[in-house]
mmCIF file of N, CA and C in Angstrom:
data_model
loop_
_atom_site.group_PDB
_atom_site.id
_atom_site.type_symbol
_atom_site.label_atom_id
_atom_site.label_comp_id
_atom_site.label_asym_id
_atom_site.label_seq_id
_atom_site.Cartn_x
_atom_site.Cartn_y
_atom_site.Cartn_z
ATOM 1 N N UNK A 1 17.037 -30.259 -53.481
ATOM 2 C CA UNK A 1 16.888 -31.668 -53.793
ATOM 3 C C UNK A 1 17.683 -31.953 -55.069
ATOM 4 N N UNK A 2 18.705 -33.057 -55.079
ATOM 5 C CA UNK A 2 19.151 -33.275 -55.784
ATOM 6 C C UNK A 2 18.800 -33.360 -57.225
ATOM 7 N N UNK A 3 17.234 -34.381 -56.775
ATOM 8 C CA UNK A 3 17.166 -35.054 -58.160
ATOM 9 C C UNK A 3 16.192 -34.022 -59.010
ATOM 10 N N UNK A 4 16.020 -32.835 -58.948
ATOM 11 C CA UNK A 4 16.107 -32.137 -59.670
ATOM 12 C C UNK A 4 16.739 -32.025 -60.783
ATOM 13 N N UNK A 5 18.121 -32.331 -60.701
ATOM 14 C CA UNK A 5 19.029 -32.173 -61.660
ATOM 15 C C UNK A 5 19.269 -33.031 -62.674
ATOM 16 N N UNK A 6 18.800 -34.367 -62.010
ATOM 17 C CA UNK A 6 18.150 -35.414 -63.035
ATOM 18 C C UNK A 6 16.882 -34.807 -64.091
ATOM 19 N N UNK A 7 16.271 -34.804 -63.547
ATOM 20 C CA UNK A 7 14.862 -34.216 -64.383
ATOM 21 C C UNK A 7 15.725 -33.194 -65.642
ATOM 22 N N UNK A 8 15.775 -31.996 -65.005
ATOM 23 C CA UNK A 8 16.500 -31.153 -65.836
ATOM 24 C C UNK A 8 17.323 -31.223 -66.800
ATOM 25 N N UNK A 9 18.693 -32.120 -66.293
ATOM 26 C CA UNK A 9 19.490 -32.249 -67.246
ATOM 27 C C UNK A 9 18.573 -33.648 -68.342
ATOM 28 N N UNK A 10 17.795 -34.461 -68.084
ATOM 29 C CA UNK A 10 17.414 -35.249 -68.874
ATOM 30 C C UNK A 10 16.289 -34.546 -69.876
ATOM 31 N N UNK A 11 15.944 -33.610 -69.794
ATOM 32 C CA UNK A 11 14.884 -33.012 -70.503
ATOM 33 C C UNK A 11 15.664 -31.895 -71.249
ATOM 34 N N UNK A 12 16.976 -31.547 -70.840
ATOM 35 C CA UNK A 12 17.780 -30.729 -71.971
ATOM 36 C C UNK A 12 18.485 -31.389 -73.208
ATOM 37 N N UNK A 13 18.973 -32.830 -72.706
ATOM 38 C CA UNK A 13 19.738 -33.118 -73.327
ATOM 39 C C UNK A 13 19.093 -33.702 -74.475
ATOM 40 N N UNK A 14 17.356 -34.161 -73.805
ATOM 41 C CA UNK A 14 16.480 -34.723 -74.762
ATOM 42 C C UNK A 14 16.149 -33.445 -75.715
ATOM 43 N N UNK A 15 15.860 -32.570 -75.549
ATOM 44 C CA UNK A 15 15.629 -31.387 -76.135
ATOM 45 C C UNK A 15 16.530 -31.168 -76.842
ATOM 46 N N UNK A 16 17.761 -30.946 -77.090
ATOM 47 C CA UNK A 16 18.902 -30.945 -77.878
ATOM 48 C C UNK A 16 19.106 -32.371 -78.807
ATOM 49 N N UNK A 17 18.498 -33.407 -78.716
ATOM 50 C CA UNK A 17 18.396 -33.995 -79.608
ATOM 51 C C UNK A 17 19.012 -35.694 -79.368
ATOM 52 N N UNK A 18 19.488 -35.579 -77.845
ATOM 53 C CA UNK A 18 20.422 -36.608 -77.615
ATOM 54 C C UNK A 18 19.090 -38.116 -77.495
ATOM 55 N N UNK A 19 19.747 -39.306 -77.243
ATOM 56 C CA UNK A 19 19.149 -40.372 -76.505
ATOM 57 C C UNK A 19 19.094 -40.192 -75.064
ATOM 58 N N UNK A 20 17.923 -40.231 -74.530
ATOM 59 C CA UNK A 20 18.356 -40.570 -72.587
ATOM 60 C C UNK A 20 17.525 -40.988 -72.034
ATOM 61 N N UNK A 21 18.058 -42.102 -71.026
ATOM 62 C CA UNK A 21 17.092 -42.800 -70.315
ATOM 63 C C UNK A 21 17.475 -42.622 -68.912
ATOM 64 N N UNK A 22 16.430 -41.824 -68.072
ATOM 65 C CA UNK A 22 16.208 -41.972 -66.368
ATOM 66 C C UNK A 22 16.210 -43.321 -66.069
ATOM 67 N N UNK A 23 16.979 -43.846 -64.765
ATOM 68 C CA UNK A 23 16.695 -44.961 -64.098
ATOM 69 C C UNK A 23 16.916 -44.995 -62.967
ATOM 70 N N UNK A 24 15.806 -44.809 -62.070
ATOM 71 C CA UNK A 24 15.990 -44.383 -60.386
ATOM 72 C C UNK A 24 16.620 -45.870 -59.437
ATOM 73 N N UNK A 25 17.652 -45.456 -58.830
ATOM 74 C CA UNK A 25 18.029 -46.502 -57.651
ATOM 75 C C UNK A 25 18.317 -45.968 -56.835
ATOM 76 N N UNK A 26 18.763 -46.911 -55.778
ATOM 77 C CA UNK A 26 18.812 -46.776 -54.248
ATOM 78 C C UNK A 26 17.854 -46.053 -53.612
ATOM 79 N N UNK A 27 17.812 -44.599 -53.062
ATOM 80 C CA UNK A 27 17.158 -43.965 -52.091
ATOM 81 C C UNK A 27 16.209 -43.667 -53.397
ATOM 82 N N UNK A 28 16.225 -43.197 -54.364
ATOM 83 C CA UNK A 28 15.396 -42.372 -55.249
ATOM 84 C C UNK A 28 14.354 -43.059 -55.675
ATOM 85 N N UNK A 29 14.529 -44.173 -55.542
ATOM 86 C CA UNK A 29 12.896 -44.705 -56.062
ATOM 87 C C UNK A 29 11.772 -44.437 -54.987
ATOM 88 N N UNK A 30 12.545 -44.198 -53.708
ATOM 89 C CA UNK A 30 11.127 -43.398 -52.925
ATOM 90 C C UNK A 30 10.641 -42.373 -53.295
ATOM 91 N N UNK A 31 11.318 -41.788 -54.036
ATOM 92 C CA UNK A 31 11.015 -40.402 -54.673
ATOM 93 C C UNK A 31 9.517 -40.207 -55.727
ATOM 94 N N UNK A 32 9.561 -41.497 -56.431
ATOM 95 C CA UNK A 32 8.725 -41.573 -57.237
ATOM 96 C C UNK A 32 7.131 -41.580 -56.655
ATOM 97 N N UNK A 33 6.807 -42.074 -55.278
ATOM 98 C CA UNK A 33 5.502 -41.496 -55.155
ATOM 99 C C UNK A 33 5.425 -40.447 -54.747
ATOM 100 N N UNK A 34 6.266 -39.619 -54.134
ATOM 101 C CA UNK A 34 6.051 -38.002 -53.971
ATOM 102 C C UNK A 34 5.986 -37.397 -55.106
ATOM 103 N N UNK A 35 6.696 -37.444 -55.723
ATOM 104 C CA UNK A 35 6.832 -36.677 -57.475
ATOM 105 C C UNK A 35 5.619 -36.895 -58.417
ATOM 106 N N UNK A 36 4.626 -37.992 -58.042
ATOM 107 C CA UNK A 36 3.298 -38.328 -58.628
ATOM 108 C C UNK A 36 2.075 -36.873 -57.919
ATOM 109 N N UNK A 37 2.074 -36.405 -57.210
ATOM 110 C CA UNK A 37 1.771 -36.144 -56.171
ATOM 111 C C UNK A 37 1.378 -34.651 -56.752
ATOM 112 N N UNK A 38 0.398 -33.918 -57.324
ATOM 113 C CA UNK A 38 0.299 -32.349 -57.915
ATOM 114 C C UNK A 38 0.805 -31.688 -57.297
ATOM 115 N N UNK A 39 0.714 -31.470 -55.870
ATOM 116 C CA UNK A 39 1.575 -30.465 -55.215
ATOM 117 C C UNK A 39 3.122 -30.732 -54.656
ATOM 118 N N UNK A 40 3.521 -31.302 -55.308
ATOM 119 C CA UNK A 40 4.873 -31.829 -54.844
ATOM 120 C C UNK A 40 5.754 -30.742 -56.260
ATOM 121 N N UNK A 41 6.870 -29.699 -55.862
ATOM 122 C CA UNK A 41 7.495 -29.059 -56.612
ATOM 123 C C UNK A 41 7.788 -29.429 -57.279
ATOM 124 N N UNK A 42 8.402 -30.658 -57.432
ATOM 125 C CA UNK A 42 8.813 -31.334 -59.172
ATOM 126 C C UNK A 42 8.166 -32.183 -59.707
ATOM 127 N N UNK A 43 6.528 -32.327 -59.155
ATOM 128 C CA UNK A 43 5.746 -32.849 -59.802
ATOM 129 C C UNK A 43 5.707 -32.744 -61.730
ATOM 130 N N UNK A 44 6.135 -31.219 -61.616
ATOM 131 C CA UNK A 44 5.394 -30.933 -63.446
ATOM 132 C C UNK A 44 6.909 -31.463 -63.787
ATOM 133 N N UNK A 45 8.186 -31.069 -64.020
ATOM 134 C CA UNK A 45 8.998 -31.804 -64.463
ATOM 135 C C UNK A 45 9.202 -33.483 -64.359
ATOM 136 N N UNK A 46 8.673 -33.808 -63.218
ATOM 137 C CA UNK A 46 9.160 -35.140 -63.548
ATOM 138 C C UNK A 46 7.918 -36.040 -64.176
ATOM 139 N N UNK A 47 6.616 -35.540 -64.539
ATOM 140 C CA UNK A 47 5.978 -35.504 -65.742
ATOM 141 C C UNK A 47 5.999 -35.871 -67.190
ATOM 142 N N UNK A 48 6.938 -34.536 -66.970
ATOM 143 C CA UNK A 48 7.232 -34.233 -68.430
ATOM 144 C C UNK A 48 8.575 -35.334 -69.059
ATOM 145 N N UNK A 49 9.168 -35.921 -68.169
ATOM 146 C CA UNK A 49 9.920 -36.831 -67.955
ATOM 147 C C UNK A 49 9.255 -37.977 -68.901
ATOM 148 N N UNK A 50 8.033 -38.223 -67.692
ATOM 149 C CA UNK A 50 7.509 -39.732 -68.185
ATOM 150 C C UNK A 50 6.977 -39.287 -69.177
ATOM 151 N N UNK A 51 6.346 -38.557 -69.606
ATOM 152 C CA UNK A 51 5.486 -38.042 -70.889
ATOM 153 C C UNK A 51 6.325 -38.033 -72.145
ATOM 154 N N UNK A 52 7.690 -37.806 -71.970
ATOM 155 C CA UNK A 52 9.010 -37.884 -73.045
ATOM 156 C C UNK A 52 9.229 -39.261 -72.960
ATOM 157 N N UNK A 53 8.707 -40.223 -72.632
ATOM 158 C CA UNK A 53 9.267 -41.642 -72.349
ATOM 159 C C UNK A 53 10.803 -41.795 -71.979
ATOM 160 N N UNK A 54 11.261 -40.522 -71.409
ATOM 161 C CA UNK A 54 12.785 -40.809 -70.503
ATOM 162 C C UNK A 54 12.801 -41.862 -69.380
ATOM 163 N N UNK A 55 11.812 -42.054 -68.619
ATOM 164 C CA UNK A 55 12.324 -42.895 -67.559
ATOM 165 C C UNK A 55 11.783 -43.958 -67.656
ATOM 166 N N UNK A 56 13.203 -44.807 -67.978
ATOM 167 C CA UNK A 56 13.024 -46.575 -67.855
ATOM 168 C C UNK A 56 12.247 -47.289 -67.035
ATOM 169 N N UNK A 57 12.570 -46.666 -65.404
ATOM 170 C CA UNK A 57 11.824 -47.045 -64.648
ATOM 171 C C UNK A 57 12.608 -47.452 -63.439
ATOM 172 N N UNK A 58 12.412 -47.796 -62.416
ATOM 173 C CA UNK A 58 12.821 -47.604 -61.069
ATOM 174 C C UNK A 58 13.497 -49.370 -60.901
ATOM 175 N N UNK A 59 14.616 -49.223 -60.596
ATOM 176 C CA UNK A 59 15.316 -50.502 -59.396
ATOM 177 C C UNK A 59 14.451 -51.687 -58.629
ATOM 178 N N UNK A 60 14.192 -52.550 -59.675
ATOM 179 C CA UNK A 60 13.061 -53.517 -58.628
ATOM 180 C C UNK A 60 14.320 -53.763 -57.546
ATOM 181 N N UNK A 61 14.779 -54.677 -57.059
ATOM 182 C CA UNK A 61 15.257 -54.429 -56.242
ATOM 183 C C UNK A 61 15.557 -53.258 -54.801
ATOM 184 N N UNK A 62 15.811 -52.287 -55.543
ATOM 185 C CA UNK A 62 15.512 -50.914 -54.594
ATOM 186 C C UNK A 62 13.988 -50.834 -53.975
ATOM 187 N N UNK A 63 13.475 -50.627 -55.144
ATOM 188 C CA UNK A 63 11.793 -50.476 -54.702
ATOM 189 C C UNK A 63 11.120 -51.696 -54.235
ATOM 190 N N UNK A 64 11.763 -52.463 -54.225
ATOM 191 C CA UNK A 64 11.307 -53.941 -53.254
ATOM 192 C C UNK A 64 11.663 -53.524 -52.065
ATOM 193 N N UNK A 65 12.519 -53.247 -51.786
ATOM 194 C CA UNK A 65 13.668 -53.044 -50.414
ATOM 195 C C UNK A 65 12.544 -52.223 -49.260
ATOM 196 N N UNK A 66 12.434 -51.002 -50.203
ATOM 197 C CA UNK A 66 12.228 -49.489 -49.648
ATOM 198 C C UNK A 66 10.978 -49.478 -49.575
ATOM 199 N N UNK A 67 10.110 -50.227 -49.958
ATOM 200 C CA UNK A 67 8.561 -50.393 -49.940
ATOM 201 C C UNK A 67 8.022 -49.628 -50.879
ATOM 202 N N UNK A 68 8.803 -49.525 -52.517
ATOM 203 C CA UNK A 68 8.108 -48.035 -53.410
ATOM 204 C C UNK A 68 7.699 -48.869 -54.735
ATOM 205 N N UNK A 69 7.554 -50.309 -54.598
ATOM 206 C CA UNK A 69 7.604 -50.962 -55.574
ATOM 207 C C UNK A 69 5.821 -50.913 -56.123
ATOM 208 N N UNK A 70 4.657 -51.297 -55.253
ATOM 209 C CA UNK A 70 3.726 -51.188 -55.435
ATOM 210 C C UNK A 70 3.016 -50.072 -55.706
ATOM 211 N N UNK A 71 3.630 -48.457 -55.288
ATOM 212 C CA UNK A 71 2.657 -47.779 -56.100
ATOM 213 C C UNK A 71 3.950 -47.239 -56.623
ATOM 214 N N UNK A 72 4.966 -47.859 -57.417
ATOM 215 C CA UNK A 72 5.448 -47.943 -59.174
ATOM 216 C C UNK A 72 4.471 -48.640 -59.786
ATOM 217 N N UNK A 73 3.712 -49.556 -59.654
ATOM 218 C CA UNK A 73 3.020 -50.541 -60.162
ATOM 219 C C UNK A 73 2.194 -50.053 -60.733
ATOM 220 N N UNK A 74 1.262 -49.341 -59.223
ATOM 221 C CA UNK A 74 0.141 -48.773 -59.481
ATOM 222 C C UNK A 74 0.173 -47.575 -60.560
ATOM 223 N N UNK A 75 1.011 -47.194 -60.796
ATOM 224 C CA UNK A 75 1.429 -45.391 -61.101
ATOM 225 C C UNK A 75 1.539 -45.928 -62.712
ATOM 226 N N UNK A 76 2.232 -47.243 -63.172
ATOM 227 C CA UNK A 76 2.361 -47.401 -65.021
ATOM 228 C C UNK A 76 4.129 -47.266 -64.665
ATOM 229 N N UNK A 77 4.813 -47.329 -63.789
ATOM 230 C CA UNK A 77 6.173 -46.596 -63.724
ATOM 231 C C UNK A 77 7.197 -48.002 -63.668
ATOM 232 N N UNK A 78 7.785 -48.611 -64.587
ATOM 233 C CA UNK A 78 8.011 -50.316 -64.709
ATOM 234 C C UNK A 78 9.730 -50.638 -63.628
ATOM 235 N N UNK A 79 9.518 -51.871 -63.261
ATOM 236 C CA UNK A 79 10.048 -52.210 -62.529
ATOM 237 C C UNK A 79 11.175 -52.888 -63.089
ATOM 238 N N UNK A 80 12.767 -52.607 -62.803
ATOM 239 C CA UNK A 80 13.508 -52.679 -63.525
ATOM 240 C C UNK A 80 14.509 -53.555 -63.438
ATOM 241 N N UNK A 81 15.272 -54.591 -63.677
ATOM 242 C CA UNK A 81 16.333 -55.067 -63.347
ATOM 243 C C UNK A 81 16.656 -56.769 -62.900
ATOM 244 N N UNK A 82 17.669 -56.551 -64.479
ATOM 245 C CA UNK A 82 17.805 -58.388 -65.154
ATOM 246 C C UNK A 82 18.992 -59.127 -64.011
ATOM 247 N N UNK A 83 19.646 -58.386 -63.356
ATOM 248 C CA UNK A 83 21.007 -58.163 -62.872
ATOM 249 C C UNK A 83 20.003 -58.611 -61.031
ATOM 250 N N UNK A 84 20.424 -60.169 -60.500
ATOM 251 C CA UNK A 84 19.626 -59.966 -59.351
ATOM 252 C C UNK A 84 18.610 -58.946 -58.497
ATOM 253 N N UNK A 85 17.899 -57.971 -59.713
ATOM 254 C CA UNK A 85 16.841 -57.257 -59.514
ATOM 255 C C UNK A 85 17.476 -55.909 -59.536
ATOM 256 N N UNK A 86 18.509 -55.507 -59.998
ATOM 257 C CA UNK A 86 18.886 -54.109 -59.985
ATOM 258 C C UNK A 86 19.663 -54.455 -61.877
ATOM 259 N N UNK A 87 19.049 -53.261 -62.363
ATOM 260 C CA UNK A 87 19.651 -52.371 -63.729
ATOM 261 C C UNK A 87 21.259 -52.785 -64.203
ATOM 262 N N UNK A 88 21.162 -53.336 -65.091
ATOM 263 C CA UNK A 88 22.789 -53.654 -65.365
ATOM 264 C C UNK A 88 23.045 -52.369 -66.433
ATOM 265 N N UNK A 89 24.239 -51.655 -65.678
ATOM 266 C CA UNK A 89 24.801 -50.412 -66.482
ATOM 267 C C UNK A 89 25.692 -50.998 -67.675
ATOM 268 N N UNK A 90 26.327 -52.547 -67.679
ATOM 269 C CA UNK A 90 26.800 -53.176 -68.917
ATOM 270 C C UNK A 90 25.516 -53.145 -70.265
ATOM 271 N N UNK A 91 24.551 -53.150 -70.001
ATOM 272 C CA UNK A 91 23.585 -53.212 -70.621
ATOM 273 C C UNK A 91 23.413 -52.051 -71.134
ATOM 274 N N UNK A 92 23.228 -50.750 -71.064
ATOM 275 C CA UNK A 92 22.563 -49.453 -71.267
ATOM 276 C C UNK A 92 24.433 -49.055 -72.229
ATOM 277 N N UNK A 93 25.603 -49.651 -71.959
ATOM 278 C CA UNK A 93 26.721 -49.541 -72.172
ATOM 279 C C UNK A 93 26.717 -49.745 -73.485
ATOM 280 N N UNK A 94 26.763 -50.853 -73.533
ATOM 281 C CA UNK A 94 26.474 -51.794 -74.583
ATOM 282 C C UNK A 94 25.517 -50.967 -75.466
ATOM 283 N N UNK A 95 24.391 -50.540 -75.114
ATOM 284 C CA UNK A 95 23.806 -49.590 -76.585
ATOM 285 C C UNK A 95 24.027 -48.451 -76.623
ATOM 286 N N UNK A 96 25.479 -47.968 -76.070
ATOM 287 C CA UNK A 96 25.929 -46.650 -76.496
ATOM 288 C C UNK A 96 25.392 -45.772 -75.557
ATOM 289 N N UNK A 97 25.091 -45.864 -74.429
ATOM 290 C CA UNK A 97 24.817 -44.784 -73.212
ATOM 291 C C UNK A 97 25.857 -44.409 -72.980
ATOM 292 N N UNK A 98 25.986 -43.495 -72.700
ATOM 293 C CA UNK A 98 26.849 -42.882 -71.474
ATOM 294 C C UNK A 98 26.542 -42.935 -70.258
ATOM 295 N N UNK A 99 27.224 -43.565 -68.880
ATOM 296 C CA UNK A 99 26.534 -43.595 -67.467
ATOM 297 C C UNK A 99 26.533 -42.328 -67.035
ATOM 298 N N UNK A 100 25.487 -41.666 -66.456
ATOM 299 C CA UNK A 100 25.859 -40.483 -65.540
ATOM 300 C C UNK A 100 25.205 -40.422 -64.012
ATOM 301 N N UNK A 101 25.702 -40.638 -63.272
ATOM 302 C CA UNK A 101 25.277 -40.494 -61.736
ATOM 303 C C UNK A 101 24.726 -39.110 -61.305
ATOM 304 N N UNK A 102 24.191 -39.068 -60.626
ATOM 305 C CA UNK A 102 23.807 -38.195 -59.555
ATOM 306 C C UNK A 102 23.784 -38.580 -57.985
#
């Protein structure tokens, strides 16, 4: 699974000292109620995620779409996006992010 590598690399780079903010779109915001889930394998990392206050929070738009918007709701996990309901990357730009895809 890909988004493993999200988790990971966002919890190193935080660990090393950098700024970083998770922000799930398209397919991945379905991700977020499995990953709530104790027995789900990347349950404890993507945890430790929200517990670091890394993730912004999921694609309203996406999670409108995909049906993952209501248990974001339920979960505390905020719904994101000034830009006709999806995340403007001019924005995160603008305060000195770097974009990185997965």
């Amino acid at each position: 699974m890909c988004f493993v590598h999200v988790l990971l690399n966002a919890l190193d780079m935080h660990g090393c000292g950098r700024e970083v903010r998770v922000v799930m779109e398209g397919a991945s915001v379905s991700l977020a109620e499995p990953l709530m889930e104790p027995g789900h394998p990347l349950h404890r990392l993507f945890i430790q995620v929200r517990q670091a206050g890394l993730l912004d929070g999921l694609c309203r738009a996406c999670a409108s779409k995909l049906g993952a918007a209501a248990h974001a709701e339920q979960a505390g996990i905020p719904l994101i996006g000034d830009m006709h309901g999806h995340p403007s990357m001019r924005e995160y730009m603008d305060a000195g992010f770097q974009i990185i895809t997965f």
